[in-house]
PDB file of C-alpha atoms in Angstrom:
ATOM      1  CA  MET A  59      70.048 -46.234   1.984  1.00 66.00           C
ATOM      2  CA  SER A  60      73.078 -48.427   2.441  1.00 80.00           C
ATOM      3  CA  SER A  61      76.414 -46.557   3.472  1.00 83.00           C
ATOM      4  CA  SER A  62      77.460 -47.578  -0.127  1.00 86.00           C
ATOM      5  CA  GLN A  63      74.719 -45.930  -2.269  1.00 87.00           C
ATOM      6  CA  PHE A  64      75.253 -42.921  -0.251  1.00 85.00           C
ATOM      7  CA  THR A  65      78.388 -42.731  -1.027  1.00 87.00           C
ATOM      8  CA  ILE A  66      77.949 -43.225  -4.648  1.00 83.00           C
ATOM      9  CA  PHE A  67      75.087 -40.273  -4.515  1.00 80.00           C
ATOM     10  CA  CYS A  68      77.437 -38.284  -2.787  1.00 75.00           C
ATOM     11  CA  ILE A  69      80.035 -38.456  -5.664  1.00 77.00           C
ATOM     12  CA  ILE A  70      77.772 -38.094  -8.293  1.00 75.00           C
ATOM     13  CA  LEU A  71      76.453 -34.430  -6.621  1.00 66.00           C
ATOM     14  CA  ILE A  72      80.370 -33.786  -6.408  1.00 73.00           C
ATOM     15  CA  VAL A  73      81.265 -34.801 -10.092  1.00 69.00           C
ATOM     16  CA  LEU A  74      78.009 -32.705 -11.440  1.00 68.00           C
ATOM     17  CA  PHE A  75      78.405 -29.302  -9.105  1.00 65.00           C
ATOM     18  CA  PRO A  76      81.115 -28.116 -10.948  1.00 65.00           C
ATOM     19  CA  LEU A  77      79.445 -28.461 -14.418  1.00 56.00           C
ATOM     20  CA  HIS A  78      76.429 -26.171 -13.075  1.00 53.00           C
ATOM     21  CA  GLU A  79      79.007 -23.999 -11.860  1.00 53.00           C
ATOM     22  CA  PHE A  80      81.147 -23.611 -15.399  1.00 52.00           C
ATOM     23  CA  GLN A  81      77.180 -23.299 -17.408  1.00 53.00           C
ATOM     24  CA  GLY A  82      76.705 -19.915 -15.066  1.00 49.00           C
ATOM     25  CA  VAL A  83      79.586 -18.383 -15.906  1.00 47.00           C
ATOM     26  CA  GLN A  84      79.393 -18.716 -19.744  1.00 46.00           C
ATOM     27  CA  VAL A  85      75.712 -17.510 -19.245  1.00 45.00           C
ATOM     28  CA  ALA A  86      77.511 -14.693 -17.269  1.00 46.00           C
ATOM     29  CA  LYS A  87      80.305 -14.285 -19.641  1.00 48.00           C
ATOM     30  CA  ALA A  88      77.669 -13.864 -22.831  1.00 47.00           C
ATOM     31  CA  ALA A  89      75.169 -11.734 -20.950  1.00 52.00           C
ATOM     32  CA  LYS A  90      77.750  -8.665 -21.131  1.00 65.00           C
ATOM     33  CA  GLY A  91      76.914  -5.604 -23.368  1.00 77.00           C
ATOM     34  CA  THR A  92      78.739  -3.654 -25.288  1.00 88.00           C
ATOM     35  CA  CYS A  93      78.834   0.308 -25.441  1.00 91.00           C
ATOM     36  CA  ASP A  94      77.941   2.188 -28.598  1.00 91.00           C
ATOM     37  CA  GLN A  95      78.494   5.680 -29.131  1.00 91.00           C
ATOM     38  CA  LYS A  96      75.576   7.895 -29.874  1.00 89.00           C
ATOM     39  CA  THR A  97      73.834  11.149 -30.380  1.00 88.00           C
ATOM     40  CA  CYS A  98      71.680  12.115 -27.091  1.00 84.00           C
ATOM     41  CA  PRO A  99      70.280  15.463 -27.689  1.00 77.00           C
ATOM     42  CA  ASN A 100      69.007  16.383 -23.881  1.00 75.00           C
ATOM     43  CA  LEU A 101      72.851  15.423 -22.772  1.00 67.00           C
ATOM     44  CA  LYS A 102      74.188  19.081 -21.192  1.00 70.00           C
ATOM     45  CA  ALA A 103      77.913  18.192 -22.619  1.00 64.00           C
ATOM     46  CA  LYS A 104      78.418  20.566 -26.096  1.00 73.00           C
ATOM     47  CA  ASP A 105      79.055  17.446 -28.387  1.00 77.00           C
ATOM     48  CA  LYS A 106      75.970  16.013 -27.003  1.00 82.00           C
ATOM     49  CA  THR A 107      78.117  12.348 -27.600  1.00 88.00           C
ATOM     50  CA  CYS A 108      76.995   9.396 -25.214  1.00 89.00           C
ATOM     51  CA  PHE A 109      77.358   5.739 -24.892  1.00 90.00           C
ATOM     52  CA  CYS A 110      74.786   3.679 -24.240  1.00 90.00           C
ATOM     53  CA  CYS A 111      74.792  -0.310 -23.263  1.00 90.00           C
ATOM     54  CA  SER A 112      73.211  -2.654 -25.168  1.00 86.00           C
ATOM     55  CA  SER A 113      72.622  -5.137 -22.481  1.00 81.00           C
ATOM     56  CA  ASN A 114      70.256  -2.464 -20.349  1.00 77.00           C
ATOM     57  CA  LYS A 115      70.032   0.247 -22.575  1.00 79.00           C
ATOM     58  CA  ALA A 116      70.983   2.737 -20.455  1.00 87.00           C
ATOM     59  CA  CYS A 117      73.723   5.884 -21.471  1.00 87.00           C
ATOM     60  CA  TYR A 118      76.100   7.380 -19.852  1.00 87.00           C
ATOM     61  CA  GLN A 119      78.633  10.370 -20.843  1.00 86.00           C
ATOM     62  CA  THR A 120      81.897   8.401 -21.047  1.00 87.00           C
ATOM     63  CA  LYS A 121      82.877   5.019 -22.484  1.00 89.00           C
ATOM     64  CA  LYS A 122      85.004   4.039 -19.204  1.00 91.00           C
ATOM     65  CA  ILE A 123      81.455   4.627 -17.483  1.00 89.00           C
ATOM     66  CA  CYS A 124      79.203   2.783 -19.345  1.00 89.00           C
ATOM     67  CA  THR A 125      81.811   0.151 -19.974  1.00 88.00           C
ATOM     68  CA  GLY A 126      81.819  -0.115 -15.722  1.00 88.00           C
ATOM     69  CA  TRP A 127      78.350  -0.582 -15.707  1.00 85.00           C
ATOM     70  CA  CYS A 128      77.726  -2.578 -18.680  1.00 82.00           C
ATOM     71  CA  ALA A 129      79.953  -5.751 -18.360  1.00 70.00           C
TER      72      ALA A 129
END
């Protein structure tokens, strides 16, 4: 491989790398779940209200905690 071919190869890699990273960020943003309020009968709190994450199906006592784990 000549030096000019190697240079062109490096330029192509440099140009394509940010495109790959940008697609990964879009997928990560799309994977975020939302926290939905539900009634959880096995919860020890009086009102039995919990917040369940749509992406990992886990439930938490507060929306703040759910948002932290679900995001």
